[in-house]
Short mmCIF file of C-alpha atoms and ligand atoms in Angstrom, two decimals:
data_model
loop_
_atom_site.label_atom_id
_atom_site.label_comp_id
_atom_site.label_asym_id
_atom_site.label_seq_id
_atom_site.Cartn_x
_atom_site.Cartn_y
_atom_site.Cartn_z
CA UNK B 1 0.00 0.00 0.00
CA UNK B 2 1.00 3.36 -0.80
CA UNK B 3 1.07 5.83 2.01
CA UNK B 4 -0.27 8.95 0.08
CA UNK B 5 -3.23 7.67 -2.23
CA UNK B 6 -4.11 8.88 -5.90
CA UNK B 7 -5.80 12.23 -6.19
CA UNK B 8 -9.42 11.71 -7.37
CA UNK B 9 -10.16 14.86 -8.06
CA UNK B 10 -7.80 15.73 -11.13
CA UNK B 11 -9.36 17.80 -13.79
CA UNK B 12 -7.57 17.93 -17.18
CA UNK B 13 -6.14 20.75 -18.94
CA UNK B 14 -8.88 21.25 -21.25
CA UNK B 15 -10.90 21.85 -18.47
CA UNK B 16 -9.07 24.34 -16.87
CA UNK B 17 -7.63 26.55 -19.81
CA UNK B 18 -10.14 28.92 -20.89
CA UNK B 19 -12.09 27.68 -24.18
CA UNK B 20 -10.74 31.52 -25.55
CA UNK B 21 -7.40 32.44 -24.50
CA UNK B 22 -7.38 35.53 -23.59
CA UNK B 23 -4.50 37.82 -26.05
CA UNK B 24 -1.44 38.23 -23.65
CA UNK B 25 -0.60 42.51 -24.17
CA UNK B 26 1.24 42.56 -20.73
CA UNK B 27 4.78 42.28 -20.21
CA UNK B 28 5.21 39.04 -20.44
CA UNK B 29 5.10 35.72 -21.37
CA UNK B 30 4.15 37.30 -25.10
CA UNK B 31 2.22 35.28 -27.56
CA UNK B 32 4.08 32.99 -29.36
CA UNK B 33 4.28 32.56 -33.25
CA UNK B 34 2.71 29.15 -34.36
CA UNK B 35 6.19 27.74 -35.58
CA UNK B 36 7.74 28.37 -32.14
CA UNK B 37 4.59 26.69 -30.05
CA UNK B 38 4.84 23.27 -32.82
CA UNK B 39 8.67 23.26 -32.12
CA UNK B 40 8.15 23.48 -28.42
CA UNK B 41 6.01 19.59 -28.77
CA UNK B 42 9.19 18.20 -29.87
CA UNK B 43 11.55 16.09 -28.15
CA UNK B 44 14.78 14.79 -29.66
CA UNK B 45 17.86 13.73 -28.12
CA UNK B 46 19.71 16.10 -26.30
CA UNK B 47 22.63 15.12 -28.01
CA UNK B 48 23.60 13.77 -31.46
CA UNK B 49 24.05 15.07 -35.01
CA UNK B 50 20.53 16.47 -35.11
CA UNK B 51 20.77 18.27 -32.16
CA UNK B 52 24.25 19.76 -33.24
CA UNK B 53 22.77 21.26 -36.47
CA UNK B 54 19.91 23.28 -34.56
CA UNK B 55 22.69 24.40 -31.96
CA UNK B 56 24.77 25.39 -34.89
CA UNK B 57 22.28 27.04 -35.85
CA UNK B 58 20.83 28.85 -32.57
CA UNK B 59 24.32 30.09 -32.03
CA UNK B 60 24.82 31.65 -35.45
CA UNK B 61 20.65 33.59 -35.42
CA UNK B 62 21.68 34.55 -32.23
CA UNK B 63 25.08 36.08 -33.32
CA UNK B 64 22.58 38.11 -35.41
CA UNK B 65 20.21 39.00 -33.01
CA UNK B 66 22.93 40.08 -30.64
CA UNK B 67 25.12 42.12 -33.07
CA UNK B 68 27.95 40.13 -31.90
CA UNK B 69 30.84 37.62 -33.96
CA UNK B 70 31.39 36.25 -30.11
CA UNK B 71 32.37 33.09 -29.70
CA UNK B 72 30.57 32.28 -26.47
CA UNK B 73 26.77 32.43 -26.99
CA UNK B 74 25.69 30.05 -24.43
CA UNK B 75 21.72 28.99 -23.89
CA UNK B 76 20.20 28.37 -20.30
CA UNK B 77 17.40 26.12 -18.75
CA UNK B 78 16.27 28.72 -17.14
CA UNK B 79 14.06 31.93 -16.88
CA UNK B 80 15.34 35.21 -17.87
CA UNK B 81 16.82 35.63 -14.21
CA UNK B 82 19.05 32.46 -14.68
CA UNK B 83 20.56 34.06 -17.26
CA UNK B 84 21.15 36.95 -15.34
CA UNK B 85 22.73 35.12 -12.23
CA UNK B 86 24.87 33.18 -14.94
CA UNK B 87 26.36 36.49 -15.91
CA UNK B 88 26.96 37.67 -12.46
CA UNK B 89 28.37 34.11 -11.36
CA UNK B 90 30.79 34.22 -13.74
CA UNK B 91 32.11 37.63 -14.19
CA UNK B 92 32.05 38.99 -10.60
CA UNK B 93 34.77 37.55 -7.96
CA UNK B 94 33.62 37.52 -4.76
CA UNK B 95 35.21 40.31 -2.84
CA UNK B 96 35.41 42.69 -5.69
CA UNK B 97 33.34 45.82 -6.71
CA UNK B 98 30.18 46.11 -8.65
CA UNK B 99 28.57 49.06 -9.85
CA UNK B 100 24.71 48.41 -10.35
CA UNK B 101 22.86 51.41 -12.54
CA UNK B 102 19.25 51.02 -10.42
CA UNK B 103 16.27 52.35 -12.06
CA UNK B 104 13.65 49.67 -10.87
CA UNK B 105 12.92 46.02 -10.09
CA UNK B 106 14.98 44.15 -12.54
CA UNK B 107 18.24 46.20 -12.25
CA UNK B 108 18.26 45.65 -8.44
CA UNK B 109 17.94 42.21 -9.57
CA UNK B 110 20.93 42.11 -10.61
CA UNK B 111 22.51 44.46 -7.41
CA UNK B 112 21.08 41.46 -5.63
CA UNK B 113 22.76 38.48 -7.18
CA UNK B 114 26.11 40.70 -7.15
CA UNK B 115 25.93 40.44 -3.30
CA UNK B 116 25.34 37.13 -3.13
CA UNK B 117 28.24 36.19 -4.76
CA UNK B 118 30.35 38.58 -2.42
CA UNK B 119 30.49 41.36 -4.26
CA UNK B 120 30.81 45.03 -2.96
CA UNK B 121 27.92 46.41 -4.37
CA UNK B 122 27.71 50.11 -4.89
CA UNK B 123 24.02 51.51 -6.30
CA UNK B 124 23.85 54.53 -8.31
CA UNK B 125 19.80 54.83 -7.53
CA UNK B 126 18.01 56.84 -10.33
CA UNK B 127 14.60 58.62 -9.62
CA UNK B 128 11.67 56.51 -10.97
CA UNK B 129 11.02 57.25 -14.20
CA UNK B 130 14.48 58.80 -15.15
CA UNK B 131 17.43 57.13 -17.27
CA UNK B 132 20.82 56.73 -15.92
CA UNK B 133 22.70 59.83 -16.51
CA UNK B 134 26.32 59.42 -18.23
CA UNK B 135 27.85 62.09 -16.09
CA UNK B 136 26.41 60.55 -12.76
CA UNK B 137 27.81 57.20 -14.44
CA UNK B 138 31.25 58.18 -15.02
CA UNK B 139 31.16 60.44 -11.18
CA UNK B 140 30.45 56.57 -9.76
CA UNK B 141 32.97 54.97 -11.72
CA UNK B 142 35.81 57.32 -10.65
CA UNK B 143 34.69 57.39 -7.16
CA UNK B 144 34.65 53.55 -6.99
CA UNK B 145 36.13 51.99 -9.58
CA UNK B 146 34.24 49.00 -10.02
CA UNK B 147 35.24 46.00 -12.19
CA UNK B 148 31.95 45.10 -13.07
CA UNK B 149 28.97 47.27 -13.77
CA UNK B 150 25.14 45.83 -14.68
CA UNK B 151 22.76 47.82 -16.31
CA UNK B 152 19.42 47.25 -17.61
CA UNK B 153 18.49 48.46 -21.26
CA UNK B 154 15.34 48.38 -20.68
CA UNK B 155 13.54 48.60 -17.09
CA UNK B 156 9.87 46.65 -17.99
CA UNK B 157 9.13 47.16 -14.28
CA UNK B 158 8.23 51.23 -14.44
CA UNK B 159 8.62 51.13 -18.57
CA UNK B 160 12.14 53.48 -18.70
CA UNK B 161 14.60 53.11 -21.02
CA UNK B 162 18.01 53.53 -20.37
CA UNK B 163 18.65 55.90 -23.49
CA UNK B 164 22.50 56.20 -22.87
CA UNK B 165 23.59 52.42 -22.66
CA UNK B 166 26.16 52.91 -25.69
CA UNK B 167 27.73 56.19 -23.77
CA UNK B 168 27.55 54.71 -20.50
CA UNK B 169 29.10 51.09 -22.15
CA UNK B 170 32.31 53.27 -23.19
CA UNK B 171 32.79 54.91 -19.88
CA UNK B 172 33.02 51.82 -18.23
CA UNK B 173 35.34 50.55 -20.83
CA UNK B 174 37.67 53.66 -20.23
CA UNK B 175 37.71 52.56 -16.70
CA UNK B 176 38.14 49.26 -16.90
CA UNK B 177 34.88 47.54 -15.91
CA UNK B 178 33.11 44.73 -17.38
CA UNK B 179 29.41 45.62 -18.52
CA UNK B 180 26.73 43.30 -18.08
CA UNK B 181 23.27 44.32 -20.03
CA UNK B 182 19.93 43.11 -19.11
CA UNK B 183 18.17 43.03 -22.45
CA UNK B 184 15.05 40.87 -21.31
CA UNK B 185 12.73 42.86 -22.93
CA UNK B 186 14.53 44.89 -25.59
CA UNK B 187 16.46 42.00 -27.56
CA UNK B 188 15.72 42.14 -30.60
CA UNK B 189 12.69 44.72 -30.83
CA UNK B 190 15.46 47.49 -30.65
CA UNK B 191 19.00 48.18 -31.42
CA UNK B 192 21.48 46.96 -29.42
CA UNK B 193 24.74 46.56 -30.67
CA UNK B 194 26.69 44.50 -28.23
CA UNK B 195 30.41 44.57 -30.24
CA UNK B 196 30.60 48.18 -31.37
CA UNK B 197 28.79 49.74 -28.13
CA UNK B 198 31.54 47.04 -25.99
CA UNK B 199 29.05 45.03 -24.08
CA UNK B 200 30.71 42.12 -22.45
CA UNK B 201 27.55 40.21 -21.35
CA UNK B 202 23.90 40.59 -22.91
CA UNK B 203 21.44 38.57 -20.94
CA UNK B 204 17.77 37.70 -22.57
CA UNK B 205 15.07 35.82 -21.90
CA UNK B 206 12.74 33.56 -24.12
CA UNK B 207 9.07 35.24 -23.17
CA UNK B 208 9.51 38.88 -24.10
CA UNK B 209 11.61 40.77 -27.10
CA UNK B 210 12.24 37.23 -28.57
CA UNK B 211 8.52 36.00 -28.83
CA UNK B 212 9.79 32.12 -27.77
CA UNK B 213 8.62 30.08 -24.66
CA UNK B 214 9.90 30.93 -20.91
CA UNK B 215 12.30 28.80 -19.49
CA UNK B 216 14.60 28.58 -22.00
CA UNK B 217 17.23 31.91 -22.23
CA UNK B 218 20.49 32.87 -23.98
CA UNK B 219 23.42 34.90 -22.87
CA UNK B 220 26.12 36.48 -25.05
CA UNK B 221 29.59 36.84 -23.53
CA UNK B 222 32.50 38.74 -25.00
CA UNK B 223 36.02 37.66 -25.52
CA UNK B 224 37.41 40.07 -23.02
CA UNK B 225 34.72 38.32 -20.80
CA UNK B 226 35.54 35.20 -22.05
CA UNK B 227 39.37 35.27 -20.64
CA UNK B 228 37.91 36.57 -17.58
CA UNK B 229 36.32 33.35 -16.84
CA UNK B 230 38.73 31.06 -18.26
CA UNK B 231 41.90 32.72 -16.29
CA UNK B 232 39.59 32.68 -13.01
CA UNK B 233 41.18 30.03 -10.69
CA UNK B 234 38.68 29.83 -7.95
CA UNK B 235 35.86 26.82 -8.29
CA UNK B 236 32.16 28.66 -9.16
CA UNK B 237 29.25 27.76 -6.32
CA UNK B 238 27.01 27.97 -9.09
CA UNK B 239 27.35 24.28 -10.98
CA UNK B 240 24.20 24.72 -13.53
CA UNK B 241 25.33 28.30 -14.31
CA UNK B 242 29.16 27.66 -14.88
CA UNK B 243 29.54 28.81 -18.26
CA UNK B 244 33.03 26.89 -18.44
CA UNK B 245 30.87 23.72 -18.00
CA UNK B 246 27.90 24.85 -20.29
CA UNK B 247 30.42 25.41 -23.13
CA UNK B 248 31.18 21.55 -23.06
CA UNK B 249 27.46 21.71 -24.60
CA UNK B 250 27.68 24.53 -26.64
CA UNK B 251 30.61 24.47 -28.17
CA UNK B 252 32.20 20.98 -27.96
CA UNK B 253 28.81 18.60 -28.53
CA UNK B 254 29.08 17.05 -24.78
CA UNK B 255 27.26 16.91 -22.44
CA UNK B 256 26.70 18.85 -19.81
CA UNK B 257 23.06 18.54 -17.92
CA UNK B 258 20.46 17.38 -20.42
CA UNK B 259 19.23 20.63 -22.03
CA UNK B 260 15.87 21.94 -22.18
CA UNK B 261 15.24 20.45 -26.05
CA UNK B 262 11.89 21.26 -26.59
CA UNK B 263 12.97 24.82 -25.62
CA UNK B 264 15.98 24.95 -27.49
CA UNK B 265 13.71 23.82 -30.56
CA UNK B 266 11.38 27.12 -29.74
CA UNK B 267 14.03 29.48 -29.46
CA UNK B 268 15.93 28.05 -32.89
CA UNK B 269 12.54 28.73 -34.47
CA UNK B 270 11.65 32.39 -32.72
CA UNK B 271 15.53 33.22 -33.61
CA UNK B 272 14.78 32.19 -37.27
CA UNK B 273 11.73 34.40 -37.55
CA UNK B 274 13.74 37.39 -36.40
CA UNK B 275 16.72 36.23 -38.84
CA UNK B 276 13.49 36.01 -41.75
CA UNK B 277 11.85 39.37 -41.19
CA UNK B 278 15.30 41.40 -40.15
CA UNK B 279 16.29 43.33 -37.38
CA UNK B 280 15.51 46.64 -39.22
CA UNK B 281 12.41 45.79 -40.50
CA UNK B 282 11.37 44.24 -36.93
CA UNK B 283 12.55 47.69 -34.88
CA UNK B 284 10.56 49.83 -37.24
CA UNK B 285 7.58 47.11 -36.91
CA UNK B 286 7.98 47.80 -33.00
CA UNK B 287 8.78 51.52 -33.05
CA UNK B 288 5.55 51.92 -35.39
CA UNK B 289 3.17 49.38 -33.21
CA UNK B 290 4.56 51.29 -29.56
CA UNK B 291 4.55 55.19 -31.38
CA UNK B 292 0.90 54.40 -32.22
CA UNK B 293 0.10 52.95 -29.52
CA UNK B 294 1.16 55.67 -27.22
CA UNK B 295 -0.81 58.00 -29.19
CA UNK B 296 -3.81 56.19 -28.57
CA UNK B 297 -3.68 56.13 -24.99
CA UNK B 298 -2.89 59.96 -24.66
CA UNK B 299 -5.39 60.65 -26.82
CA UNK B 300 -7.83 59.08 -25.53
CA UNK B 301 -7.17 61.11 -22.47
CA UNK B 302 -4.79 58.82 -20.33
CA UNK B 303 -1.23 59.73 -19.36
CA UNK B 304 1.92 57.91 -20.28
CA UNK B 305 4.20 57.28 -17.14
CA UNK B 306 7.59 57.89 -18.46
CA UNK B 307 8.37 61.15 -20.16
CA UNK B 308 9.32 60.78 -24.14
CA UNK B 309 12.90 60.94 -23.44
CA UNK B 310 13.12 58.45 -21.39
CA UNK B 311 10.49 56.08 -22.27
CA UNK B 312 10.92 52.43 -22.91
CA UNK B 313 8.92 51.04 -26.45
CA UNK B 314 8.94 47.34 -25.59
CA UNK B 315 6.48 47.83 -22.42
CA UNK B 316 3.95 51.12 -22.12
CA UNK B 317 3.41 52.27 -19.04
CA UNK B 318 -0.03 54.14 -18.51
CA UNK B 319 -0.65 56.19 -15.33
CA UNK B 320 -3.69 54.94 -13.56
CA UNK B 321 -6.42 58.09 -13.54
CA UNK B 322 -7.39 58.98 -10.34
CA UNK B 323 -10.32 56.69 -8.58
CA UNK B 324 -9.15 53.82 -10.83
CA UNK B 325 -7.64 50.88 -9.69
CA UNK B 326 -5.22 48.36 -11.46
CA UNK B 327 -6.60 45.06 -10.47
CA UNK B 328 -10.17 46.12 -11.02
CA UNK B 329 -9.16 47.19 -14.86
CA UNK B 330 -7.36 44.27 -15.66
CA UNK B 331 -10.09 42.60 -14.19
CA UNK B 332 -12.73 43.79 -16.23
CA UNK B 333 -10.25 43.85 -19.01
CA UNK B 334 -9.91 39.92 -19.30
CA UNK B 335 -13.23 39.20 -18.09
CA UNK B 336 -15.00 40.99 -20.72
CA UNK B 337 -12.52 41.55 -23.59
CA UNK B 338 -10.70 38.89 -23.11
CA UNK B 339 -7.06 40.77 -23.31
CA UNK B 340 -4.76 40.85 -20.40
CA UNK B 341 -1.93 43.66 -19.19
CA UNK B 342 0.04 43.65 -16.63
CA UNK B 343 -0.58 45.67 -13.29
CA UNK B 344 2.49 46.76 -11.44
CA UNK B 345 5.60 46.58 -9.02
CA UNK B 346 5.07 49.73 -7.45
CA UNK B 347 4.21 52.75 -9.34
CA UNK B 348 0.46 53.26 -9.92
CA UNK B 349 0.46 52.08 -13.52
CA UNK B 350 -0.69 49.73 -15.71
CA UNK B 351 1.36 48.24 -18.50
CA UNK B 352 1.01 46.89 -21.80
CA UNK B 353 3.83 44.87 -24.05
CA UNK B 354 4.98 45.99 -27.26
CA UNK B 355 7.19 42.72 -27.98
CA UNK B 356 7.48 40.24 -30.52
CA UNK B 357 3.35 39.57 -31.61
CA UNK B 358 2.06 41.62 -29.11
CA UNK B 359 3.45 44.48 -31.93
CA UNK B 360 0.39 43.70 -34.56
CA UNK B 361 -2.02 46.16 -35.56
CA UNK B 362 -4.76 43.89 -35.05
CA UNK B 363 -3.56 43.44 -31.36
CA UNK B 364 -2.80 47.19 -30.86
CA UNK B 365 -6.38 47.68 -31.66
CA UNK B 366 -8.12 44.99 -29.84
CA UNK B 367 -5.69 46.01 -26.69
CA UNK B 368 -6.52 49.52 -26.60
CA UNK B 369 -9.95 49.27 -27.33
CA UNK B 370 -10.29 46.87 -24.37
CA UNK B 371 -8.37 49.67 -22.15
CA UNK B 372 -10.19 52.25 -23.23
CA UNK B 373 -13.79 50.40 -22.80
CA UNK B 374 -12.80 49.33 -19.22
CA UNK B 375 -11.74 52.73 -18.26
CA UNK B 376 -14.83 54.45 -19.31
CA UNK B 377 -16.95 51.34 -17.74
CA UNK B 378 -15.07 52.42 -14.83
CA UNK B 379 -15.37 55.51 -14.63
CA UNK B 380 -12.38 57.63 -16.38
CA UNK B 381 -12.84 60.04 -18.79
CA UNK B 382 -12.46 58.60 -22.24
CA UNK B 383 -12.54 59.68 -25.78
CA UNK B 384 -12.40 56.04 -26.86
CA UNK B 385 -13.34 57.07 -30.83
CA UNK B 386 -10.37 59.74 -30.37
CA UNK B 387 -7.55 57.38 -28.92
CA UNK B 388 -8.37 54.64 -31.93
CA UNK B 389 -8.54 57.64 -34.89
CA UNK B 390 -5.02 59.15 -33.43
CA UNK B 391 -3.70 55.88 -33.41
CA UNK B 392 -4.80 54.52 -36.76
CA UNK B 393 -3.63 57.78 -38.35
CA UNK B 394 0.03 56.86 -36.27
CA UNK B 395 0.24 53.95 -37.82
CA UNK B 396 -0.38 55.64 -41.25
CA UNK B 397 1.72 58.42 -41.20
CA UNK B 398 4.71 56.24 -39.69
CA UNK B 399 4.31 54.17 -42.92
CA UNK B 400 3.87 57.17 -45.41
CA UNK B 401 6.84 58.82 -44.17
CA UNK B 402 9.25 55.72 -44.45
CA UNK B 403 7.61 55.35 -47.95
CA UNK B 404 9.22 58.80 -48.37
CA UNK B 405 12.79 58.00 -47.27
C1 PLP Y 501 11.20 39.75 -17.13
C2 PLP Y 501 12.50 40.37 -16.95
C3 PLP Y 501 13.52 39.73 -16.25
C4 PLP Y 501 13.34 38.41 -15.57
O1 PLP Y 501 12.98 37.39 -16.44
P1 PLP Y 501 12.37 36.05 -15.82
O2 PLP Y 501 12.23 35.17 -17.02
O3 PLP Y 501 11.09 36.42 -15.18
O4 PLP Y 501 13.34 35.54 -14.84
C5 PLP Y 501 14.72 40.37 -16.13
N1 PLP Y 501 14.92 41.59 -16.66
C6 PLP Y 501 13.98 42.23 -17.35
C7 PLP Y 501 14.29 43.57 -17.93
C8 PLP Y 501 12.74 41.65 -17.52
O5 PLP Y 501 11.80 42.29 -18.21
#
């Protein structure tokens, strides 16, 4: 006899997934393209010549999508934050300094796993809503010379965008400090050049800016990097995350733990959709689908949280009008539109994505109709015809005028 009996009350999937999905326009997971989902129902050995071709393969899309000829593109089993602790893990020695740029949630993230691998951490805090400032930057970098500093490109958690990453990636060259990038949400739905602005780790995830599955993440080291953690002589606490060990599978066909196939499968196929439609043509897609969208939603009558300057494209973040609340929206939202958003960390906002699918004029419209609806069901002030005429003539004039050029 067993000690601990059989559940009896087991429902199946079908029963509990809703008959229509409701359309995922919050910052993440994103929807995912139909090649990426069929990929993701394979399984194939982990190793063997078929596997070696699609990790050729993964490695050379993402060389692409990174901007980068490195040598070290390494995938994770993991979420987006795995990929994160991988690059701390590796490039920060325990004992020496790190200089975290903190302009929300994620990028303390990172100021987090720096101190638990011993790291002297030293925050340069920017106001909410502001991007890192290059002179602040380079005042921090004298004043403590660091030899590692993390950034985040873009900060989905209160939707700012740290403008100056390719200014503030040079200082820290000048002074000697590795840069790590979080690029969760902005890989590959804007530029990011990680060889010519010297980034020497780019961290993404699979659910946001690369439209694939979560749980499955890549991570682009440099070769400066690189000799950093081949020269290191001390033995990493992190044995998953040792990118010395996860280059056995990456690089020389061995094994290292059995990697996430099915994941790897739905990345190669996200990655080859990028590769297909080009990173130009798939900024301007997002640039035009975000532009539009935030002309909607302020003309409709709503405010943007983020001034224009310093505003991230790949996540909107709307201020919440008075008497409003998040969870009551999003709420009403799903329930009778059947779109979702995402609420917030902290700030009272509510956001919507602008990665991968979620950048589709048919989306745009069904997403900001459904905000708008809500809001006025709600209560708020709403010129619902207004916000859907400004953005349909956004979307127009963005295409007219690269006719033009
Ligand atoms: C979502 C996100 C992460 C964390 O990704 P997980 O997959 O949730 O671990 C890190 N950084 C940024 C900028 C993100 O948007």
């Amino acid at each position: 006899m067993n000690s601990v009996s059989a559940p009896k009350d087991i429902v199946p999937l079908s029963q509990i997934l809703p008959e229509d999905p409701l359309l995922m326009m919050g910052a993440g997971p994103v929807p995912i393209p139909a090649a990426v989902a069929a990929a993701n129902a394979i399984v194939i050995n982990h190793l063997g010549p078929t596997m070696n071709q699609v990790i050729e393969q993964v490695k050379t899309m993402s060389a692409y999508v990174f901007q980068s000829d490195s040598q070290h593109i390494l995938g994770v089993a993991g979420p987006g934050s795995a990929a994160m602790e991988m690059a701390i893990a590796n490039l920060v020695l325990p004992g020496s300094t790190v200089l975290s740029i903190c302009n929300g949630f994620f990028s303390n993230r990172l100021a987090e796993m720096a101190g638990r691998v011993g790291a002297d951490v030293r925050r340069l805090e920017v106001a909410d809503g502001r991007c890192a400032d290059p002179d602040e930057v380079k005042a921090a970098l004298q004043k403590f010379k660091p030899q590692v500093l993390t950034l985040v490109q873009g900060e989905t958690s209160n939707t700012v965008y740290n403008r100056h990453l390719p200014q503030i990636a040079k200082l820290a060259r000048e002074y000697g400090a590795l840069v790590i990038v979080d690029a969760v949400c902005t890989l590959s739905t804007m530029p990011l050049d990680t060889e010519a602005w010297g980034v020497d780790a780019v961290i993404t995830g699979g659910q946001k800016g690369l439209a694939s599955i979560p749980g499955v993440s890549l991570i682009a080291f440099s070769e400066r990097a690189w000799i950093q953690i081949k020269t290191r002589n001390d033995t990493l606490k992190h044995w998953c995350l040792d990118a010395k060990l996860a280059d056995q599978f990456w690089y020389q066909k061995a094994y290292h733990y059995t990697a996430p196939v099915s994941g790897i499968l739905a990345i190669h196929e996200a990655l080859r959709l990028i590769c297909a439609e080009t990173l130009e043509k798939r900024f301007d897609r997002h640039l035009r689908c975000s532009r539009s969208l935030q002309n909607g939603i302020e003309a409709m009558g709503l405010k943007l949280y983020v001034k224009p300057e310093s505003r991230l494209n790949s996540v909107v973040g709307i201020t919440l009008p008075e008497h409003i609340e998040g969870p009551a929206l999003l709420e009403l939202m799903s329930r009778r539109h059947r779109v979702e958003i995402s609420g917030s960390f902290g700030p009272r906002i509510v956001r919507i994505g602008q990665m991968g699918e979620q950048s589709r004029t048919h989306n745009l419209f069904r997403a900001l109709h459904a905000l708008g609806s809500s809001m006025q069901s709600l209560g708020a002030a709403i010129d619902l015809p207004g916000g859907v005429a400004a953005m349909e003539s956004s979307l127009h004039d963005h295409e007219s005028s690269r006719r033009v050029a």
